[in-house]
GROMACS .gro file of C-alpha atoms in nm:
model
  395
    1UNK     CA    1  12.546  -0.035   3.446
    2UNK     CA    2  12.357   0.136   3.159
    3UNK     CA    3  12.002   0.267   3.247
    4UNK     CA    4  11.697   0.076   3.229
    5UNK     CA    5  11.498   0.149   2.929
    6UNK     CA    6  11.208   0.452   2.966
    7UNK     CA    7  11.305   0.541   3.308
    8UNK     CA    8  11.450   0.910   3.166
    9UNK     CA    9  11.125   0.939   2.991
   10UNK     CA   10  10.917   0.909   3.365
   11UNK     CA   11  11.159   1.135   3.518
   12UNK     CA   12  11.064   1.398   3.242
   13UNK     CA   13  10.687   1.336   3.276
   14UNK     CA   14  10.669   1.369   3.629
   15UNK     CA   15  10.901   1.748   3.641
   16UNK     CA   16  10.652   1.878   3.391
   17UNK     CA   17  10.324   1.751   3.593
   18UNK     CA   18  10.517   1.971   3.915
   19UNK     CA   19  10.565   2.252   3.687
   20UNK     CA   20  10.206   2.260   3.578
   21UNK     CA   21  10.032   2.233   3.952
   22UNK     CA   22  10.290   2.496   4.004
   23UNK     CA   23  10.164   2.738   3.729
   24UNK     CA   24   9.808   2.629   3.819
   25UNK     CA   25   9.850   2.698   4.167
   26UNK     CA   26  10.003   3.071   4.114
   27UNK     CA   27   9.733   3.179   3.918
   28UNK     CA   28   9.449   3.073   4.105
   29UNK     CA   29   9.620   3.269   4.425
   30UNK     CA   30   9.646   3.578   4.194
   31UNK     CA   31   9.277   3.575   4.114
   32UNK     CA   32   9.180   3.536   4.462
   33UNK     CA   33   9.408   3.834   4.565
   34UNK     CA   34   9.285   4.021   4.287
   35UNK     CA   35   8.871   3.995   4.358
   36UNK     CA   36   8.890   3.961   4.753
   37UNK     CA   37   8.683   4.262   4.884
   38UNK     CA   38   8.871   4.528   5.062
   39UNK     CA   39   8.657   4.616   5.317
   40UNK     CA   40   8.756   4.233   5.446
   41UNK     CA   41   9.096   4.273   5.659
   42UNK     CA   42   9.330   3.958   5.638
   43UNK     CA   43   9.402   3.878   6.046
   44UNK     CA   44   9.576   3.573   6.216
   45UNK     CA   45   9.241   3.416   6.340
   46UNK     CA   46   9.218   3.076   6.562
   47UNK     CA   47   8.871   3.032   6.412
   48UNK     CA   48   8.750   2.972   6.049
   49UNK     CA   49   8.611   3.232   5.865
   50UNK     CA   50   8.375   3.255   5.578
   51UNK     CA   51   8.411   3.556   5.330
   52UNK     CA   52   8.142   3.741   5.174
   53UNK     CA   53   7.946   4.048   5.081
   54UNK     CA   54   7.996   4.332   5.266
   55UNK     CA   55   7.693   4.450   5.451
   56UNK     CA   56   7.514   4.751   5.457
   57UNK     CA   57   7.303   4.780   5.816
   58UNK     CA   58   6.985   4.933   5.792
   59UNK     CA   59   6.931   5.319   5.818
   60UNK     CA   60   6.604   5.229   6.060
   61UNK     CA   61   6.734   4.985   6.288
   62UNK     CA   62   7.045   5.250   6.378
   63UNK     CA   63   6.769   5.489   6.415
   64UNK     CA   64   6.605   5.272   6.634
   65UNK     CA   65   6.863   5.222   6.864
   66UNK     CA   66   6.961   5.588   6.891
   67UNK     CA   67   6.639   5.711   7.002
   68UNK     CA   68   6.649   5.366   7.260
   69UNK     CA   69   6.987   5.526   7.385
   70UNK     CA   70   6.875   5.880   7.415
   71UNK     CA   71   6.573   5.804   7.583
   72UNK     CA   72   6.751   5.621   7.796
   73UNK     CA   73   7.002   5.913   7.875
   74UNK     CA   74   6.746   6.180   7.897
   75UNK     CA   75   6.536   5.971   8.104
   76UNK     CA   76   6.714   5.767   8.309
   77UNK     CA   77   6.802   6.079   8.577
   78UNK     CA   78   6.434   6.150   8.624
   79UNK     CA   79   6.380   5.791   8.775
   80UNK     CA   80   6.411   5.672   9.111
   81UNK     CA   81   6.423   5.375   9.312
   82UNK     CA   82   6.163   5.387   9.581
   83UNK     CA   83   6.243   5.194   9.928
   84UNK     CA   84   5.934   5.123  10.149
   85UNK     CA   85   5.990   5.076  10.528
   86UNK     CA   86   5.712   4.941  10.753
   87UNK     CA   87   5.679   4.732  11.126
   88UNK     CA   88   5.405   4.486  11.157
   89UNK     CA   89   5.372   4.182  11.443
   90UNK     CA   90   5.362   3.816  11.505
   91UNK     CA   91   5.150   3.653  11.701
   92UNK     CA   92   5.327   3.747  11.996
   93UNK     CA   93   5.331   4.064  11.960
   94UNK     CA   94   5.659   4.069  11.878
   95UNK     CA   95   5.788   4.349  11.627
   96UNK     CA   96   5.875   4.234  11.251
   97UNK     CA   97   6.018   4.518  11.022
   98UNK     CA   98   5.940   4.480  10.624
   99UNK     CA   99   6.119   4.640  10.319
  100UNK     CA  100   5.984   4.634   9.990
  101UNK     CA  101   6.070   4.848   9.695
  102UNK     CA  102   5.954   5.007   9.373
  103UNK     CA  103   5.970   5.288   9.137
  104UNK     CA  104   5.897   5.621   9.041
  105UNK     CA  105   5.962   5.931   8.780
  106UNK     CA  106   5.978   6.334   8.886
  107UNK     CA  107   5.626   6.441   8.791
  108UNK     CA  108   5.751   6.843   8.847
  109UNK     CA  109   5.980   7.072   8.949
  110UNK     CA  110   5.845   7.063   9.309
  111UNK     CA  111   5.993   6.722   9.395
  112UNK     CA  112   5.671   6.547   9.368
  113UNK     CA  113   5.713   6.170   9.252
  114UNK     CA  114   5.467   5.952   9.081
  115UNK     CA  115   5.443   5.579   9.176
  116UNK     CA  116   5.192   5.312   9.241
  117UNK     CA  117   4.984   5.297   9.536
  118UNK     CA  118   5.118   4.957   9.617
  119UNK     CA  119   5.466   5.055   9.671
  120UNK     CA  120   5.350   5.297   9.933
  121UNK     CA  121   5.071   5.114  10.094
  122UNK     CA  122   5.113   5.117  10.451
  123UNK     CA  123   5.465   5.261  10.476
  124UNK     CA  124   5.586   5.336  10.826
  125UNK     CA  125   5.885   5.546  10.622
  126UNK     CA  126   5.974   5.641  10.265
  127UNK     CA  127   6.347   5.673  10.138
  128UNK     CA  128   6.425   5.778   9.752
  129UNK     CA  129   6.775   5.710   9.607
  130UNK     CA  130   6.807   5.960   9.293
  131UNK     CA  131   7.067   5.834   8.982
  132UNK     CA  132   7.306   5.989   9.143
  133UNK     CA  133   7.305   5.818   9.435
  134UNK     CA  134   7.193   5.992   9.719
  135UNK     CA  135   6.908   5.895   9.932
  136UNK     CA  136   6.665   6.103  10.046
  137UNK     CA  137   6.349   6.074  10.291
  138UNK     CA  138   6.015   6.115  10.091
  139UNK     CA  139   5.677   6.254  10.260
  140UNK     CA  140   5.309   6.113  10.063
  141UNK     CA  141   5.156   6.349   9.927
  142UNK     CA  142   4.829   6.185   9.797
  143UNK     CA  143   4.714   5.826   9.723
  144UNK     CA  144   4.424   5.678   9.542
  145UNK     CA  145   4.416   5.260   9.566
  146UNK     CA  146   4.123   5.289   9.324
  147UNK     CA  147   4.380   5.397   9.039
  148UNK     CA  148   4.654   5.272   9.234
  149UNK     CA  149   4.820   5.599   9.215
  150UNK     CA  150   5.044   5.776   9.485
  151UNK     CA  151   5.244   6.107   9.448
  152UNK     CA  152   5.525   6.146   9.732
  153UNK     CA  153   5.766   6.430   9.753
  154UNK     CA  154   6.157   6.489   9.839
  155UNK     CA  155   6.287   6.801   9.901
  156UNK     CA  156   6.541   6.944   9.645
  157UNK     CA  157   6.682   7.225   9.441
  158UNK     CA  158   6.428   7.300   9.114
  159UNK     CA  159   6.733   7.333   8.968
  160UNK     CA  160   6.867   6.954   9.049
  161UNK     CA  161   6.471   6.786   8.911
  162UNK     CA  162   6.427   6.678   8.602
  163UNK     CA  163   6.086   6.610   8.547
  164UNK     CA  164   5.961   6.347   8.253
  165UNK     CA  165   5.683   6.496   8.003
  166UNK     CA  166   5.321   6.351   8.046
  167UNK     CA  167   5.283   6.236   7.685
  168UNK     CA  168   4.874   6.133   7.536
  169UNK     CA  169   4.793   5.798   7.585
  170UNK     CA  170   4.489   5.794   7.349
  171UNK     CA  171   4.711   5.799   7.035
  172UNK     CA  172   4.901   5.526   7.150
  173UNK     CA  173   4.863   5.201   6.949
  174UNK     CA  174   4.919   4.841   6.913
  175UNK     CA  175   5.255   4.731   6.807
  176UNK     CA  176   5.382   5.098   6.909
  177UNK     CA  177   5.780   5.093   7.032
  178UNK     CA  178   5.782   5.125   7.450
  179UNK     CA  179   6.057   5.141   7.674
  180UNK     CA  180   6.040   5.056   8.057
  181UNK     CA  181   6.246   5.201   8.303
  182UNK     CA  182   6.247   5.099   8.675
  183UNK     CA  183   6.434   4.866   8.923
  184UNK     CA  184   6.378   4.511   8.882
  185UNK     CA  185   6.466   4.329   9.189
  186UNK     CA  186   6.642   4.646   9.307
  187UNK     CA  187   6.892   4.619   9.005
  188UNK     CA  188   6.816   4.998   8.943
  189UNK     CA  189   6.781   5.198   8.643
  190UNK     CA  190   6.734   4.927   8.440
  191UNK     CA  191   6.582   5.021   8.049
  192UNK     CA  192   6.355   4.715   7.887
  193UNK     CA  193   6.179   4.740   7.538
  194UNK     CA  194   5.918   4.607   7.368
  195UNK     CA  195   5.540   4.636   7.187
  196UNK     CA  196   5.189   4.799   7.306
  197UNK     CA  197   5.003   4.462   7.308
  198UNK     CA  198   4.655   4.553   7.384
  199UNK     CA  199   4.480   4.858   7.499
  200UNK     CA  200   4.197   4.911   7.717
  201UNK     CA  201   4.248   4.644   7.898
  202UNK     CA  202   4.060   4.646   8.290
  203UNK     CA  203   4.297   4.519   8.573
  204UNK     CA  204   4.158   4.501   8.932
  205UNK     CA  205   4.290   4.764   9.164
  206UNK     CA  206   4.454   4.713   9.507
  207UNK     CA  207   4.131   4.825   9.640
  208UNK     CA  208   3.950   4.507   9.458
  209UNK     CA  209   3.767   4.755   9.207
  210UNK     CA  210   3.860   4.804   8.853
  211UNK     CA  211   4.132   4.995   8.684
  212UNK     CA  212   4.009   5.137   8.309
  213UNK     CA  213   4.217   5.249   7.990
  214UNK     CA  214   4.507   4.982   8.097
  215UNK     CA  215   4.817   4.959   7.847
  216UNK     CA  216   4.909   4.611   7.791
  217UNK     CA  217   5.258   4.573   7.654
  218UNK     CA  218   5.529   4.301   7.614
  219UNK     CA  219   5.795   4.505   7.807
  220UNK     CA  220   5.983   4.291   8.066
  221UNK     CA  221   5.865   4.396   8.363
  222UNK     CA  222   5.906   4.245   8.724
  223UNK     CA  223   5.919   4.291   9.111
  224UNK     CA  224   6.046   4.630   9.163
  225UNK     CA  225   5.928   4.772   8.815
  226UNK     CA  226   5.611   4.916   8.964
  227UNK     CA  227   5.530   5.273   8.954
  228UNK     CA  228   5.809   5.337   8.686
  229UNK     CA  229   5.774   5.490   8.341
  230UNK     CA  230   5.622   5.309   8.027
  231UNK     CA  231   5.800   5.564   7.764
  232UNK     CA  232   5.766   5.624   7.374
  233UNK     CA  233   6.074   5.662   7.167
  234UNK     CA  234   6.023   6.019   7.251
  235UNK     CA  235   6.082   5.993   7.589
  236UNK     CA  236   5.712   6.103   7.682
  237UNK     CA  237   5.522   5.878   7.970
  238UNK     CA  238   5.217   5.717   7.787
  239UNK     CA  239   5.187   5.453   8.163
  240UNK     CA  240   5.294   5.367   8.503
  241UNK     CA  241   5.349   5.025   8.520
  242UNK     CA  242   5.206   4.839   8.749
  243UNK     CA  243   5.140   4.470   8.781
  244UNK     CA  244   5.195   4.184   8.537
  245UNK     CA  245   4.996   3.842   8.472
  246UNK     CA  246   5.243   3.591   8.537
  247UNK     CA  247   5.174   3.232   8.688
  248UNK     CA  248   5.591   3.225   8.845
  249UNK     CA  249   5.527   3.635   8.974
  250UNK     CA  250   5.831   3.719   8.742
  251UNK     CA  251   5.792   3.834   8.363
  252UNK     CA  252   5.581   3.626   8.112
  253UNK     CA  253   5.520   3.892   7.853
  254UNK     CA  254   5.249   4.056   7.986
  255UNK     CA  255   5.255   4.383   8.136
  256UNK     CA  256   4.978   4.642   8.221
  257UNK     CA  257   5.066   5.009   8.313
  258UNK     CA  258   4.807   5.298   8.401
  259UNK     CA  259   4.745   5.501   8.125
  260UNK     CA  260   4.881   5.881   8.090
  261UNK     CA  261   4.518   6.022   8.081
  262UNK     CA  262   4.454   5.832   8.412
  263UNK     CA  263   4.762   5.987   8.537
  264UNK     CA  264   4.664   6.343   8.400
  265UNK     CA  265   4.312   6.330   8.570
  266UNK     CA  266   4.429   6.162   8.919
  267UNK     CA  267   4.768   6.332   8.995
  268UNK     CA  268   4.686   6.674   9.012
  269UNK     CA  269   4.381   6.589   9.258
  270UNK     CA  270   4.627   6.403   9.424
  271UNK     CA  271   4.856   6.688   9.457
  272UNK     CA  272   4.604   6.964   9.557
  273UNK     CA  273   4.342   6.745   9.755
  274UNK     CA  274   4.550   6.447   9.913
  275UNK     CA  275   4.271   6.202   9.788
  276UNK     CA  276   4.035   6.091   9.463
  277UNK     CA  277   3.687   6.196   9.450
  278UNK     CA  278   3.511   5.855   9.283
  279UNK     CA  279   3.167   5.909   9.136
  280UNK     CA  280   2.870   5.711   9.203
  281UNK     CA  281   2.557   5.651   9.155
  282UNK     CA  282   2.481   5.519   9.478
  283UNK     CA  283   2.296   5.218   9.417
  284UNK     CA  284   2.383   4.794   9.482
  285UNK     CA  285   2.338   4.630   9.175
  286UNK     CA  286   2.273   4.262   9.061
  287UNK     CA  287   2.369   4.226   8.720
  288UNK     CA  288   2.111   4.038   8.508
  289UNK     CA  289   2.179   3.704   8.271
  290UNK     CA  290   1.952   3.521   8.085
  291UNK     CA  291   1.909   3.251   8.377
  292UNK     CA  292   1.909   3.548   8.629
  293UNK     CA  293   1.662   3.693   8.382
  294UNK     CA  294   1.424   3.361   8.438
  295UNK     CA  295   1.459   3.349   8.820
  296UNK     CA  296   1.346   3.727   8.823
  297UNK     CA  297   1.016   3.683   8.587
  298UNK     CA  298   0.933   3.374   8.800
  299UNK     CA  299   0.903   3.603   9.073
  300UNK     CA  300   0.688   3.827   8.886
  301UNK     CA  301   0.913   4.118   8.734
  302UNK     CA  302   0.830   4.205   8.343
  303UNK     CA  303   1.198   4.210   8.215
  304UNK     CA  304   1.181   4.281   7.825
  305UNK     CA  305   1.576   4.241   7.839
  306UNK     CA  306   1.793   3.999   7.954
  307UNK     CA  307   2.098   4.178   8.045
  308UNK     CA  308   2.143   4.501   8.242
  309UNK     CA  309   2.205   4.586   8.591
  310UNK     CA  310   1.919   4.555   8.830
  311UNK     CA  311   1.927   4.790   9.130
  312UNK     CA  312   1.878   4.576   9.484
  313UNK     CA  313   1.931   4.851   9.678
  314UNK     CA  314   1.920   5.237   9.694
  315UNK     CA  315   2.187   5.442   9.916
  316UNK     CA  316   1.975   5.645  10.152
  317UNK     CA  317   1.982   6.046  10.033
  318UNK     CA  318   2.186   5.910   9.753
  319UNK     CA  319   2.197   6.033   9.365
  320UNK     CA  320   1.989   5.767   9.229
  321UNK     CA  321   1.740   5.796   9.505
  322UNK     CA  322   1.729   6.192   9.483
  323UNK     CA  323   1.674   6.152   9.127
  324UNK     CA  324   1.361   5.914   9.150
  325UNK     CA  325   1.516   5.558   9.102
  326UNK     CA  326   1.311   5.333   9.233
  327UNK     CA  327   1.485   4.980   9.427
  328UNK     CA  328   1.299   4.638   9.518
  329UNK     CA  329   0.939   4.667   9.641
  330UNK     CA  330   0.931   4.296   9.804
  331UNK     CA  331   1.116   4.037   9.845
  332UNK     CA  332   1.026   3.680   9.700
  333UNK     CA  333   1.152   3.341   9.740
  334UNK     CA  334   1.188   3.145   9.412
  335UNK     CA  335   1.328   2.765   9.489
  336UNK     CA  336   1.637   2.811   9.707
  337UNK     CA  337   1.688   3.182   9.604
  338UNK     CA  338   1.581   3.492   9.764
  339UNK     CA  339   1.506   3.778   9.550
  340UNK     CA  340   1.473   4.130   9.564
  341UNK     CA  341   1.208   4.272   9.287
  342UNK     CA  342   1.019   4.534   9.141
  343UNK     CA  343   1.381   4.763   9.103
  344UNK     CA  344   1.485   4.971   8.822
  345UNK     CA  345   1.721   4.781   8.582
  346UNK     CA  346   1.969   5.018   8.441
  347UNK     CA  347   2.060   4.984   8.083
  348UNK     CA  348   2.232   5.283   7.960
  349UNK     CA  349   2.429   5.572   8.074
  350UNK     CA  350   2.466   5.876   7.883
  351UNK     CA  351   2.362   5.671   7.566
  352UNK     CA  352   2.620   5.407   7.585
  353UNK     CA  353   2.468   5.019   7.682
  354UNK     CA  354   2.609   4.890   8.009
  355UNK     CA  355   2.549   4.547   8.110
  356UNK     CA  356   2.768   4.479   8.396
  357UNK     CA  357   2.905   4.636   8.706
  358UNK     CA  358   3.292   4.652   8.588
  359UNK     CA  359   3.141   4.840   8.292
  360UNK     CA  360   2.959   5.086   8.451
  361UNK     CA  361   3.204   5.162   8.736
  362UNK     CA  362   3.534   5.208   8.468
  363UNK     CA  363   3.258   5.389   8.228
  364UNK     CA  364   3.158   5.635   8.595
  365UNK     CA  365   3.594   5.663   8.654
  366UNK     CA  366   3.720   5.744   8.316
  367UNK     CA  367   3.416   5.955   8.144
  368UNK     CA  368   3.269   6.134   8.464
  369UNK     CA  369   3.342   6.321   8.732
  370UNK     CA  370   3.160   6.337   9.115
  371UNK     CA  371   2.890   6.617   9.079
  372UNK     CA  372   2.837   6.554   8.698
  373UNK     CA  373   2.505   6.543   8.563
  374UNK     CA  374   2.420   6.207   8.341
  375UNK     CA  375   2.150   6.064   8.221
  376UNK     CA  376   1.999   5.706   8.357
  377UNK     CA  377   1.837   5.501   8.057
  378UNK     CA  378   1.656   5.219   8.267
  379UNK     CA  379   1.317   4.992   8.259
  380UNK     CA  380   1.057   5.001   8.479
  381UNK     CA  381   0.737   4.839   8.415
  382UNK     CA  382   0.824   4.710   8.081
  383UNK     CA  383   0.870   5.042   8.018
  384UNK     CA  384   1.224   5.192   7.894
  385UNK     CA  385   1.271   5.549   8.062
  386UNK     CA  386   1.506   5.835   8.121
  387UNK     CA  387   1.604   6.047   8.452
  388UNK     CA  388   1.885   6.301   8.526
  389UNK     CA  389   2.140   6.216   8.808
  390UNK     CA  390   2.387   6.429   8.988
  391UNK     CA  391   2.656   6.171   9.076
  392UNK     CA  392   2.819   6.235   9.413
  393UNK     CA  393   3.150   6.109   9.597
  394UNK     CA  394   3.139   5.695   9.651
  395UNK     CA  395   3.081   5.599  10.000
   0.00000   0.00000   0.00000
């Protein structure tokens, strides 16, 4: 049987399209072989891959991370984990032991350990478990709930305490680099990072006063962190945490710890005395508002301002009334209220305006100290005057 016609010619066609896809396919291989980056390894992989660029990682954020590290390995001995033991009792009578727990950081040589006041607060007994390990009883040394501040002590070898640096909390700024370290839930040694948020923030103190210069920071912190170390990259302490805002009670971004010039003018008192010496004025104030304001100069007063503290009532042999304050001189009913007038309204300490009680009592904690002179700017009269007054140890 002879061939059908043009069936050779096909047969031709279709070996030379092969033979090109062939040719084509060779040399687009070679180019890829030829430009593929070297720094990219060729690896049996189960998973797709994408090739590209090689990239270079920034010079800052590897800095970054080794001074996180090494702050973390300098630091990290120096903190412990503070276990609180006290017995308290149902209605029966009936004995109930607690545990809670906490932080602190080596403030010396000496053994002496910084921590909140909280942590401590009513303790029946004190243990301290070191990185290492051990556990060890603790002793207080000093507390002040007005800073909540506490220093206890263990007993060891100079030579085994590793103290952390007090570093200046008045350069510190917001969006500054902190580190936490502390024992969250009792998962110890435990390193968090984060920003300086805010600063001079006021907190209320376990003593329901107020707590002045207060770091605010975006540093996990939870149960268990209190009384640990808020740390620059250079491992100095610029806080001691201590409480958080948080509607759950764990971490929600916002953390306050007790700034290192708190520490710096509580902790040695505490060390040397046992206690705090608070300065005060020794007066009970009602602070004035514009509607407060009204109510007053219904009742008679001549108030040329609106806002200030008006004193209600002078401590007996106290600084204001040694000085020559003067408190209410009667007592008149205005509608429903009850007010005491004819006092002094303070307006000014030492030059600076104070209009409230928070302000004046963190203004008295941070600035002053108890047998300090300063001077009283208040109104009397109509009148704006000045006196002297030797503050003295709150009551």
């Amino acid at each position: 049987m002879s061939p059908q016609p043009g069936r050779g010619r096909w047969i031709v066609l279709f070996v030379e399209v092969v033979l090109l896809a062939v040719i084509a396919g060779a040399f687009v291989w070679t180019a890829f072989l030829g430009n593929r980056p070297e720094s990219v390894a060729v690896t049996p992989s189960s998973t797709p891959f994408t090739l590209v660029a090689p990239t270079v990682i920034p010079m800052t954020a590897t800095d970054l991370e080794t001074q996180i590290a090494a702050v973390y390995r300098e630091a990290g001995p120096s903190v412990v984990n503070i276990t609180s033991r006290s017995i308290s009792y149902d209605f029966f009578f009936n004995p109930v032991p607690r545990q809670g727990s906490g932080s602190g950081f080596f403030y010396d040589t000496l053994g002496h350990i910084i921590t909140n006041y909280h942590v401590i607060a009513d303790a029946d007994e004190l243990q301290v478990t070191l990185a290492d390990g051990r556990t060890l009883p603790a002793q207080i040394v000093g507390s002040d709930p007005s800073n909540d501040l506490a220093v206890i002590k263990v007993e060891l070898p100079a030579s085994e305490v590793r103290p952390l640096p007090i570093g200046d909390s008045t350069q510190v700024y917001v969006g500054q680099f902190v580190l936490a370290l502390g024992n969250p839930f009792g998962l110890e040694r435990t390193l968090t990072f984060g920003i300086v948020s805010a600063l001079g923030r006021v907190i209320e103190s376990p003593n329901q006063r107020f707590i002045g210069e207060v770091i605010q920071s975006d540093v996990a912190i939870n149960p268990g962190n209190s009384g640990g170390p808020l740390l620059d990259l250079a491992g100095r302490v610029i806080g001691v945490n201590s409480a958080i805002l948080s509607p759950s009670g764990a971490n929600a971004g916002i953390g306050f710890a007790i700034s290192a010039r708190t520490v710096q003018r509580v902790v040695p008192v505490l060390i040397r005395e046992g206690r705090y010496l608070h300065p005060s004025l020794g007066v009970r104030l009602i602070e004035l508002t514009p509607q407060r304001a009204a109510l007053f100069e219904r009742a008679g007063m001549n108030l040329p301002t609106k806002q200030g503290l008006l004193i209600a009532e002078l401590v007996e042999g106290g600084p204001a009334a040694r000085a020559g304050l003067r408190g209410p001189q009667q007592v008149v009913r205005v509608g429903n209220w009850i007010l005491p007038v004819g006092g002094d309204v303070i307006v000014a300490i030492n030059g600076r305006s104070i209009t409230t009680s928070q302000e004046l009592l963190v203004y008295l904690e941070t600035e002053t100290q108890v047998g300090e002179t300063v001077q009283v700017t208040f109104i009397r009269d109509g009148r704006e005057q000045n006196l002297p007054v030797i503050l003295a140890e709150l009551r």
